[in-house]
mmCIF file with all atom_site columns, C-alpha atoms in Angstrom:
data_model
loop_
_atom_site.group_PDB
_atom_site.id
_atom_site.type_symbol
_atom_site.label_atom_id
_atom_site.label_alt_id
_atom_site.label_comp_id
_atom_site.label_asym_id
_atom_site.label_entity_id
_atom_site.label_seq_id
_atom_site.pdbx_PDB_ins_code
_atom_site.Cartn_x
_atom_site.Cartn_y
_atom_site.Cartn_z
_atom_site.occupancy
_atom_site.B_iso_or_equiv
_atom_site.pdbx_formal_charge
_atom_site.auth_seq_id
_atom_site.auth_comp_id
_atom_site.auth_asym_id
_atom_site.auth_atom_id
_atom_site.pdbx_PDB_model_num
ATOM 1   C CA . MET N 1 1   ? 37.119  -52.215 -3.433 1.00 0.00 ? 1   MET N CA 1
ATOM 2   C CA . ARG N 1 2   ? 38.667  -54.687 -0.832 1.00 0.00 ? 2   ARG N CA 1
ATOM 3   C CA . MET N 1 3   ? 35.189  -55.527 0.442  1.00 0.00 ? 3   MET N CA 1
ATOM 4   C CA . SER N 1 4   ? 34.014  -56.774 -2.765 1.00 0.00 ? 4   SER N CA 1
ATOM 5   C CA . ARG N 1 5   ? 36.377  -59.435 -2.872 1.00 0.00 ? 5   ARG N CA 1
ATOM 6   C CA . PHE N 1 6   ? 35.247  -60.938 -0.067 1.00 0.00 ? 6   PHE N CA 1
ATOM 7   C CA . SER N 1 7   ? 31.688  -62.790 -0.270 1.00 0.00 ? 7   SER N CA 1
ATOM 8   C CA . ARG N 1 8   ? 31.567  -63.187 3.385  1.00 0.00 ? 8   ARG N CA 1
ATOM 9   C CA . THR N 1 9   ? 32.347  -60.367 5.088  1.00 0.00 ? 9   THR N CA 1
ATOM 10  C CA . ALA N 1 10  ? 30.789  -58.939 8.743  1.00 0.00 ? 10  ALA N CA 1
ATOM 11  C CA . HIS N 1 11  ? 30.769  -55.374 9.816  1.00 0.00 ? 11  HIS N CA 1
ATOM 12  C CA . ILE N 1 12  ? 29.612  -54.872 13.548 1.00 0.00 ? 12  ILE N CA 1
ATOM 13  C CA . PHE N 1 13  ? 29.528  -51.628 15.365 1.00 0.00 ? 13  PHE N CA 1
ATOM 14  C CA . ALA N 1 14  ? 29.417  -50.410 19.042 1.00 0.00 ? 14  ALA N CA 1
ATOM 15  C CA . LEU N 1 15  ? 26.900  -48.799 20.183 1.00 0.00 ? 15  LEU N CA 1
ATOM 16  C CA . ALA N 1 16  ? 26.594  -46.758 23.276 1.00 0.00 ? 16  ALA N CA 1
ATOM 17  C CA . ARG N 1 17  ? 24.077  -44.741 24.869 1.00 0.00 ? 17  ARG N CA 1
ATOM 18  C CA . ASP N 1 18  ? 26.083  -41.355 24.961 1.00 0.00 ? 18  ASP N CA 1
ATOM 19  C CA . LYS N 1 19  ? 26.568  -38.543 27.060 1.00 0.00 ? 19  LYS N CA 1
ATOM 20  C CA . GLY N 1 20  ? 27.931  -36.107 24.406 1.00 0.00 ? 20  GLY N CA 1
ATOM 21  C CA . SER N 1 21  ? 25.837  -33.514 22.396 1.00 0.00 ? 21  SER N CA 1
ATOM 22  C CA . GLY N 1 22  ? 25.455  -32.009 19.313 1.00 0.00 ? 22  GLY N CA 1
ATOM 23  C CA . LYS N 1 23  ? 24.365  -28.826 17.379 1.00 0.00 ? 23  LYS N CA 1
ATOM 24  C CA . ILE N 1 24  ? 23.198  -28.028 14.294 1.00 0.00 ? 24  ILE N CA 1
ATOM 25  C CA . SER N 1 25  ? 22.763  -24.910 12.772 1.00 0.00 ? 25  SER N CA 1
ATOM 26  C CA . SER N 1 26  ? 20.072  -23.732 10.364 1.00 0.00 ? 26  SER N CA 1
ATOM 27  C CA . LYS N 1 27  ? 22.082  -21.198 8.927  1.00 0.00 ? 27  LYS N CA 1
ATOM 28  C CA . SER N 1 28  ? 24.167  -23.899 7.126  1.00 0.00 ? 28  SER N CA 1
ATOM 29  C CA . SER N 1 29  ? 24.030  -27.422 6.043  1.00 0.00 ? 29  SER N CA 1
ATOM 30  C CA . GLN N 1 30  ? 27.431  -27.716 6.966  1.00 0.00 ? 30  GLN N CA 1
ATOM 31  C CA . ASN N 1 31  ? 27.122  -26.424 10.340 1.00 0.00 ? 31  ASN N CA 1
ATOM 32  C CA . ILE N 1 32  ? 27.088  -29.643 12.535 1.00 0.00 ? 32  ILE N CA 1
ATOM 33  C CA . SER N 1 33  ? 29.061  -29.996 15.415 1.00 0.00 ? 33  SER N CA 1
ATOM 34  C CA . TYR N 1 34  ? 29.142  -32.914 18.071 1.00 0.00 ? 34  TYR N CA 1
ATOM 35  C CA . LYS N 1 35  ? 31.311  -33.236 21.204 1.00 0.00 ? 35  LYS N CA 1
ATOM 36  C CA . MET N 1 36  ? 32.402  -36.909 22.010 1.00 0.00 ? 36  MET N CA 1
ATOM 37  C CA . ASP N 1 37  ? 32.033  -37.204 26.308 1.00 0.00 ? 37  ASP N CA 1
ATOM 38  C CA . PRO N 1 38  ? 35.374  -39.139 27.519 1.00 0.00 ? 38  PRO N CA 1
ATOM 39  C CA . ILE N 1 39  ? 33.060  -41.447 29.049 1.00 0.00 ? 39  ILE N CA 1
ATOM 40  C CA . ASP N 1 40  ? 31.599  -42.546 25.498 1.00 0.00 ? 40  ASP N CA 1
ATOM 41  C CA . GLU N 1 41  ? 34.758  -42.977 23.801 1.00 0.00 ? 41  GLU N CA 1
ATOM 42  C CA . ASP N 1 42  ? 35.770  -45.172 26.586 1.00 0.00 ? 42  ASP N CA 1
ATOM 43  C CA . ASN N 1 43  ? 32.697  -47.023 26.480 1.00 0.00 ? 43  ASN N CA 1
ATOM 44  C CA . LEU N 1 44  ? 32.736  -47.170 22.658 1.00 0.00 ? 44  LEU N CA 1
ATOM 45  C CA . LYS N 1 45  ? 36.536  -48.813 22.698 1.00 0.00 ? 45  LYS N CA 1
ATOM 46  C CA . LYS N 1 46  ? 35.270  -51.363 25.397 1.00 0.00 ? 46  LYS N CA 1
ATOM 47  C CA . GLY N 1 47  ? 32.746  -52.236 22.869 1.00 0.00 ? 47  GLY N CA 1
ATOM 48  C CA . LEU N 1 48  ? 35.130  -52.453 19.722 1.00 0.00 ? 48  LEU N CA 1
ATOM 49  C CA . GLU N 1 49  ? 37.496  -54.677 22.054 1.00 0.00 ? 49  GLU N CA 1
ATOM 50  C CA . LYS N 1 50  ? 34.413  -56.910 22.642 1.00 0.00 ? 50  LYS N CA 1
ATOM 51  C CA . ILE N 1 51  ? 33.878  -57.023 18.850 1.00 0.00 ? 51  ILE N CA 1
ATOM 52  C CA . LEU N 1 52  ? 36.961  -58.218 18.021 1.00 0.00 ? 52  LEU N CA 1
ATOM 53  C CA . ARG N 1 53  ? 37.063  -60.885 20.107 1.00 0.00 ? 53  ARG N CA 1
ATOM 54  C CA . ILE N 1 54  ? 33.264  -62.132 19.291 1.00 0.00 ? 54  ILE N CA 1
ATOM 55  C CA . LEU N 1 55  ? 34.541  -62.062 15.666 1.00 0.00 ? 55  LEU N CA 1
ATOM 56  C CA . ALA N 1 56  ? 37.297  -63.928 16.433 1.00 0.00 ? 56  ALA N CA 1
ATOM 57  C CA . ALA N 1 57  ? 35.567  -66.477 18.479 1.00 0.00 ? 57  ALA N CA 1
ATOM 58  C CA . ALA N 1 58  ? 33.229  -66.749 15.837 1.00 0.00 ? 58  ALA N CA 1
ATOM 59  C CA . GLY N 1 59  ? 35.584  -68.023 13.098 1.00 0.00 ? 59  GLY N CA 1
ATOM 60  C CA . ALA N 1 60  ? 36.569  -65.091 11.385 1.00 0.00 ? 60  ALA N CA 1
ATOM 61  C CA . GLU N 1 61  ? 39.560  -65.597 9.307  1.00 0.00 ? 61  GLU N CA 1
ATOM 62  C CA . GLU N 1 62  ? 40.683  -61.758 9.482  1.00 0.00 ? 62  GLU N CA 1
ATOM 63  C CA . ILE N 1 63  ? 39.855  -58.819 11.550 1.00 0.00 ? 63  ILE N CA 1
ATOM 64  C CA . GLY N 1 64  ? 40.424  -54.751 11.613 1.00 0.00 ? 64  GLY N CA 1
ATOM 65  C CA . THR N 1 65  ? 38.509  -51.908 12.236 1.00 0.00 ? 65  THR N CA 1
ATOM 66  C CA . HIS N 1 66  ? 37.664  -48.920 10.069 1.00 0.00 ? 66  HIS N CA 1
ATOM 67  C CA . HIS N 1 67  ? 40.127  -46.637 12.241 1.00 0.00 ? 67  HIS N CA 1
ATOM 68  C CA . VAL N 1 68  ? 42.417  -44.420 9.628  1.00 0.00 ? 68  VAL N CA 1
ATOM 69  C CA . LYS N 1 69  ? 45.422  -45.979 11.572 1.00 0.00 ? 69  LYS N CA 1
ATOM 70  C CA . GLY N 1 70  ? 43.754  -49.343 12.138 1.00 0.00 ? 70  GLY N CA 1
ATOM 71  C CA . GLU N 1 71  ? 45.528  -52.365 11.149 1.00 0.00 ? 71  GLU N CA 1
ATOM 72  C CA . ARG N 1 72  ? 44.139  -56.109 10.099 1.00 0.00 ? 72  ARG N CA 1
ATOM 73  C CA . ILE N 1 73  ? 45.128  -59.216 11.535 1.00 0.00 ? 73  ILE N CA 1
ATOM 74  C CA . SER N 1 74  ? 44.821  -62.886 9.934  1.00 0.00 ? 74  SER N CA 1
ATOM 75  C CA . VAL N 1 75  ? 43.450  -64.586 13.216 1.00 0.00 ? 75  VAL N CA 1
ATOM 76  C CA . LYS N 1 76  ? 44.290  -67.975 12.324 1.00 0.00 ? 76  LYS N CA 1
ATOM 77  C CA . ARG N 1 77  ? 47.735  -67.350 11.326 1.00 0.00 ? 77  ARG N CA 1
ATOM 78  C CA . VAL N 1 78  ? 49.062  -65.647 14.836 1.00 0.00 ? 78  VAL N CA 1
ATOM 79  C CA . SER N 1 79  ? 49.740  -66.823 18.215 1.00 0.00 ? 79  SER N CA 1
ATOM 80  C CA . SER N 1 80  ? 47.515  -65.760 21.062 1.00 0.00 ? 80  SER N CA 1
ATOM 81  C CA . HIS N 1 81  ? 49.910  -63.335 22.403 1.00 0.00 ? 81  HIS N CA 1
ATOM 82  C CA . GLU N 1 82  ? 50.047  -61.578 19.126 1.00 0.00 ? 82  GLU N CA 1
ATOM 83  C CA . PHE N 1 83  ? 46.162  -61.524 18.830 1.00 0.00 ? 83  PHE N CA 1
ATOM 84  C CA . GLU N 1 84  ? 45.871  -59.962 22.325 1.00 0.00 ? 84  GLU N CA 1
ATOM 85  C CA . ARG N 1 85  ? 48.233  -57.423 21.517 1.00 0.00 ? 85  ARG N CA 1
ATOM 86  C CA . PHE N 1 86  ? 46.336  -56.584 18.510 1.00 0.00 ? 86  PHE N CA 1
ATOM 87  C CA . VAL N 1 87  ? 42.956  -56.408 20.105 1.00 0.00 ? 87  VAL N CA 1
ATOM 88  C CA . ARG N 1 88  ? 44.654  -54.124 23.038 1.00 0.00 ? 88  ARG N CA 1
ATOM 89  C CA . ARG N 1 89  ? 46.380  -51.954 20.312 1.00 0.00 ? 89  ARG N CA 1
ATOM 90  C CA . GLU N 1 90  ? 42.970  -51.447 18.254 1.00 0.00 ? 90  GLU N CA 1
ATOM 91  C CA . SER N 1 91  ? 40.771  -50.997 21.072 1.00 0.00 ? 91  SER N CA 1
ATOM 92  C CA . SER N 1 92  ? 43.115  -48.324 22.663 1.00 0.00 ? 92  SER N CA 1
ATOM 93  C CA . ARG N 1 93  ? 43.181  -45.882 19.809 1.00 0.00 ? 93  ARG N CA 1
ATOM 94  C CA . LYS N 1 94  ? 42.007  -42.471 19.709 1.00 0.00 ? 94  LYS N CA 1
ATOM 95  C CA . LEU N 1 95  ? 38.342  -42.482 18.191 1.00 0.00 ? 95  LEU N CA 1
ATOM 96  C CA . SER N 1 96  ? 37.713  -38.575 18.621 1.00 0.00 ? 96  SER N CA 1
ATOM 97  C CA . GLY N 1 97  ? 37.754  -36.267 15.492 1.00 0.00 ? 97  GLY N CA 1
ATOM 98  C CA . HIS N 1 98  ? 37.531  -37.977 12.100 1.00 0.00 ? 98  HIS N CA 1
ATOM 99  C CA . SER N 1 99  ? 40.182  -40.728 13.050 1.00 0.00 ? 99  SER N CA 1
ATOM 100 C CA . THR N 1 100 ? 37.124  -43.565 12.549 1.00 0.00 ? 100 THR N CA 1
ATOM 101 C CA . PRO N 1 101 ? 33.416  -43.338 11.472 1.00 0.00 ? 101 PRO N CA 1
ATOM 102 C CA . ILE N 1 102 ? 31.132  -42.287 14.151 1.00 0.00 ? 102 ILE N CA 1
ATOM 103 C CA . ALA N 1 103 ? 27.687  -42.718 13.298 1.00 0.00 ? 103 ALA N CA 1
ATOM 104 C CA . SER N 1 104 ? 24.482  -42.618 15.286 1.00 0.00 ? 104 SER N CA 1
ATOM 105 C CA . ALA N 1 105 ? 21.292  -45.553 15.296 1.00 0.00 ? 105 ALA N CA 1
ATOM 106 C CA . HIS N 1 106 ? 17.880  -44.895 16.909 1.00 0.00 ? 106 HIS N CA 1
ATOM 107 C CA . GLN N 1 107 ? 17.842  -41.207 16.729 1.00 0.00 ? 107 GLN N CA 1
ATOM 108 C CA . MET N 1 108 ? 15.286  -40.350 19.713 1.00 0.00 ? 108 MET N CA 1
ATOM 109 C CA . GLY N 1 109 ? 14.473  -37.217 21.339 1.00 0.00 ? 109 GLY N CA 1
ATOM 110 C CA . SER N 1 110 ? 14.510  -34.424 18.934 1.00 0.00 ? 110 SER N CA 1
ATOM 111 C CA . CYS N 1 111 ? 10.802  -33.845 19.279 1.00 0.00 ? 111 CYS N CA 1
ATOM 112 C CA . ARG N 1 112 ? 10.112  -34.322 22.849 1.00 0.00 ? 112 ARG N CA 1
ATOM 113 C CA . MET N 1 113 ? 6.684   -35.038 23.934 1.00 0.00 ? 113 MET N CA 1
ATOM 114 C CA . GLY N 1 114 ? 5.676   -33.638 27.226 1.00 0.00 ? 114 GLY N CA 1
ATOM 115 C CA . VAL N 1 115 ? 2.893   -31.746 28.837 1.00 0.00 ? 115 VAL N CA 1
ATOM 116 C CA . ASP N 1 116 ? 4.659   -28.195 28.820 1.00 0.00 ? 116 ASP N CA 1
ATOM 117 C CA . GLN N 1 117 ? 5.502   -26.772 25.216 1.00 0.00 ? 117 GLN N CA 1
ATOM 118 C CA . ARG N 1 118 ? 8.382   -24.650 26.225 1.00 0.00 ? 118 ARG N CA 1
ATOM 119 C CA . SER N 1 119 ? 10.308  -28.049 26.885 1.00 0.00 ? 119 SER N CA 1
ATOM 120 C CA . SER N 1 120 ? 8.486   -30.335 24.093 1.00 0.00 ? 120 SER N CA 1
ATOM 121 C CA . VAL N 1 121 ? 7.795   -30.405 20.349 1.00 0.00 ? 121 VAL N CA 1
ATOM 122 C CA . VAL N 1 122 ? 4.505   -32.536 21.153 1.00 0.00 ? 122 VAL N CA 1
ATOM 123 C CA . ASN N 1 123 ? 1.826   -33.061 23.690 1.00 0.00 ? 123 ASN N CA 1
ATOM 124 C CA . GLN N 1 124 ? 0.994   -36.621 25.387 1.00 0.00 ? 124 GLN N CA 1
ATOM 125 C CA . MET N 1 125 ? -1.325  -37.579 22.366 1.00 0.00 ? 125 MET N CA 1
ATOM 126 C CA . GLY N 1 126 ? 1.481   -36.931 19.935 1.00 0.00 ? 126 GLY N CA 1
ATOM 127 C CA . GLU N 1 127 ? -0.229  -33.780 18.478 1.00 0.00 ? 127 GLU N CA 1
ATOM 128 C CA . THR N 1 128 ? 2.670   -31.060 17.767 1.00 0.00 ? 128 THR N CA 1
ATOM 129 C CA . TRP N 1 129 ? 1.991   -27.617 19.788 1.00 0.00 ? 129 TRP N CA 1
ATOM 130 C CA . GLU N 1 130 ? 2.533   -25.236 16.883 1.00 0.00 ? 130 GLU N CA 1
ATOM 131 C CA . VAL N 1 131 ? 0.641   -27.065 13.992 1.00 0.00 ? 131 VAL N CA 1
ATOM 132 C CA . GLU N 1 132 ? -2.837  -28.835 14.846 1.00 0.00 ? 132 GLU N CA 1
ATOM 133 C CA . GLY N 1 133 ? -3.435  -31.921 13.387 1.00 0.00 ? 133 GLY N CA 1
ATOM 134 C CA . LEU N 1 134 ? 0.168   -32.798 13.015 1.00 0.00 ? 134 LEU N CA 1
ATOM 135 C CA . PHE N 1 135 ? 0.923   -36.285 14.690 1.00 0.00 ? 135 PHE N CA 1
ATOM 136 C CA . VAL N 1 136 ? 4.497   -37.518 14.941 1.00 0.00 ? 136 VAL N CA 1
ATOM 137 C CA . ALA N 1 137 ? 4.667   -41.096 16.203 1.00 0.00 ? 137 ALA N CA 1
ATOM 138 C CA . ASP N 1 138 ? 8.328   -41.999 15.981 1.00 0.00 ? 138 ASP N CA 1
ATOM 139 C CA . ALA N 1 139 ? 11.312  -42.356 18.406 1.00 0.00 ? 139 ALA N CA 1
ATOM 140 C CA . SER N 1 140 ? 11.884  -38.837 17.834 1.00 0.00 ? 140 SER N CA 1
ATOM 141 C CA . VAL N 1 141 ? 9.231   -38.013 20.798 1.00 0.00 ? 141 VAL N CA 1
ATOM 142 C CA . PHE N 1 142 ? 11.124  -40.150 23.083 1.00 0.00 ? 142 PHE N CA 1
ATOM 143 C CA . PRO N 1 143 ? 12.250  -37.729 26.330 1.00 0.00 ? 143 PRO N CA 1
ATOM 144 C CA . THR N 1 144 ? 15.895  -38.707 25.575 1.00 0.00 ? 144 THR N CA 1
ATOM 145 C CA . ALA N 1 145 ? 17.830  -41.913 24.026 1.00 0.00 ? 145 ALA N CA 1
ATOM 146 C CA . LEU N 1 146 ? 16.639  -45.062 25.513 1.00 0.00 ? 146 LEU N CA 1
ATOM 147 C CA . GLY N 1 147 ? 19.961  -46.951 25.862 1.00 0.00 ? 147 GLY N CA 1
ATOM 148 C CA . VAL N 1 148 ? 18.323  -50.425 24.121 1.00 0.00 ? 148 VAL N CA 1
ATOM 149 C CA . ASN N 1 149 ? 16.830  -50.796 20.877 1.00 0.00 ? 149 ASN N CA 1
ATOM 150 C CA . PRO N 1 150 ? 13.725  -49.142 20.648 1.00 0.00 ? 150 PRO N CA 1
ATOM 151 C CA . MET N 1 151 ? 11.475  -51.466 18.168 1.00 0.00 ? 151 MET N CA 1
ATOM 152 C CA . VAL N 1 152 ? 8.948   -52.409 20.804 1.00 0.00 ? 152 VAL N CA 1
ATOM 153 C CA . THR N 1 153 ? 8.262   -49.077 22.110 1.00 0.00 ? 153 THR N CA 1
ATOM 154 C CA . VAL N 1 154 ? 8.361   -47.104 18.866 1.00 0.00 ? 154 VAL N CA 1
ATOM 155 C CA . GLN N 1 155 ? 5.331   -49.635 17.768 1.00 0.00 ? 155 GLN N CA 1
ATOM 156 C CA . ALA N 1 156 ? 3.509   -48.565 21.401 1.00 0.00 ? 156 ALA N CA 1
ATOM 157 C CA . ILE N 1 157 ? 3.913   -44.877 20.704 1.00 0.00 ? 157 ILE N CA 1
ATOM 158 C CA . ALA N 1 158 ? 2.845   -45.087 16.713 1.00 0.00 ? 158 ALA N CA 1
ATOM 159 C CA . TYR N 1 159 ? -0.614  -47.120 18.241 1.00 0.00 ? 159 TYR N CA 1
ATOM 160 C CA . CYS N 1 160 ? -1.266  -44.792 21.200 1.00 0.00 ? 160 CYS N CA 1
ATOM 161 C CA . THR N 1 161 ? -0.965  -41.942 18.392 1.00 0.00 ? 161 THR N CA 1
ATOM 162 C CA . ALA N 1 162 ? -2.762  -43.462 15.844 1.00 0.00 ? 162 ALA N CA 1
ATOM 163 C CA . GLN N 1 163 ? -5.630  -43.812 18.591 1.00 0.00 ? 163 GLN N CA 1
ATOM 164 C CA . SER N 1 164 ? -4.889  -39.942 19.435 1.00 0.00 ? 164 SER N CA 1
ATOM 165 C CA . VAL N 1 165 ? -5.640  -39.289 15.906 1.00 0.00 ? 165 VAL N CA 1
ATOM 166 C CA . LEU N 1 166 ? -8.623  -41.520 15.290 1.00 0.00 ? 166 LEU N CA 1
ATOM 167 C CA . GLU N 1 167 ? -10.214 -39.426 18.231 1.00 0.00 ? 167 GLU N CA 1
ATOM 168 C CA . VAL N 1 168 ? -9.719  -36.218 16.677 1.00 0.00 ? 168 VAL N CA 1
ATOM 169 C CA . LEU N 1 169 ? -11.000 -37.307 13.428 1.00 0.00 ? 169 LEU N CA 1
ATOM 170 C CA . LYS N 1 170 ? -14.062 -38.818 14.991 1.00 0.00 ? 170 LYS N CA 1
ATOM 171 C CA . ARG N 1 171 ? -14.738 -35.586 17.081 1.00 0.00 ? 171 ARG N CA 1
ATOM 172 C CA . LYS N 1 172 ? -14.367 -33.668 13.584 1.00 0.00 ? 172 LYS N CA 1
ATOM 173 C CA . ARG N 1 173 ? -16.496 -35.923 12.100 1.00 0.00 ? 173 ARG N CA 1
ATOM 174 C CA . THR N 1 174 ? -19.315 -35.594 14.873 1.00 0.00 ? 174 THR N CA 1
ATOM 175 C CA . THR N 1 175 ? -18.847 -31.919 15.030 1.00 0.00 ? 175 THR N CA 1
ATOM 176 C CA . SER N 1 176 ? -19.267 -31.287 11.288 1.00 0.00 ? 176 SER N CA 1
ATOM 177 C CA . ARG N 1 177 ? -22.504 -33.090 11.028 1.00 0.00 ? 177 ARG N CA 1
#
């Protein structure tokens, strides 16, 4: 409701290459767990501090966080001392549990590419080990998270996998004649 009152609102998030891990159980859609590593929490807090400073430097009139105990501040109405105190307080709050939204971007590595079917889902051509003719061509084939935006790498993976699909189709075509 509050956001609908503002025609110029920016939401920025800190993205960190995480060390923590999670599990999804096939028994229940409710059975998802993730353990945030303390290093991840520290990195996200540092990112949050930078974000608050960037927004203020960019001319934001008001800044805040999505933390359940988070506050907001009218940047142009406070002293530099009050601003610094606000940034320190907001960027030091605990992030684990359900205190603030934690999300993932650029999911990678859930269908790893590799040369051994015991430790990967697809072979080096992008074809799954279990289903012949089924190819995967996205960030899920990475062996792990890259730590950077994967756009160009995903484009390269998709192109190379498409070439593999073409090879398979050409072979099938020549053998069926």
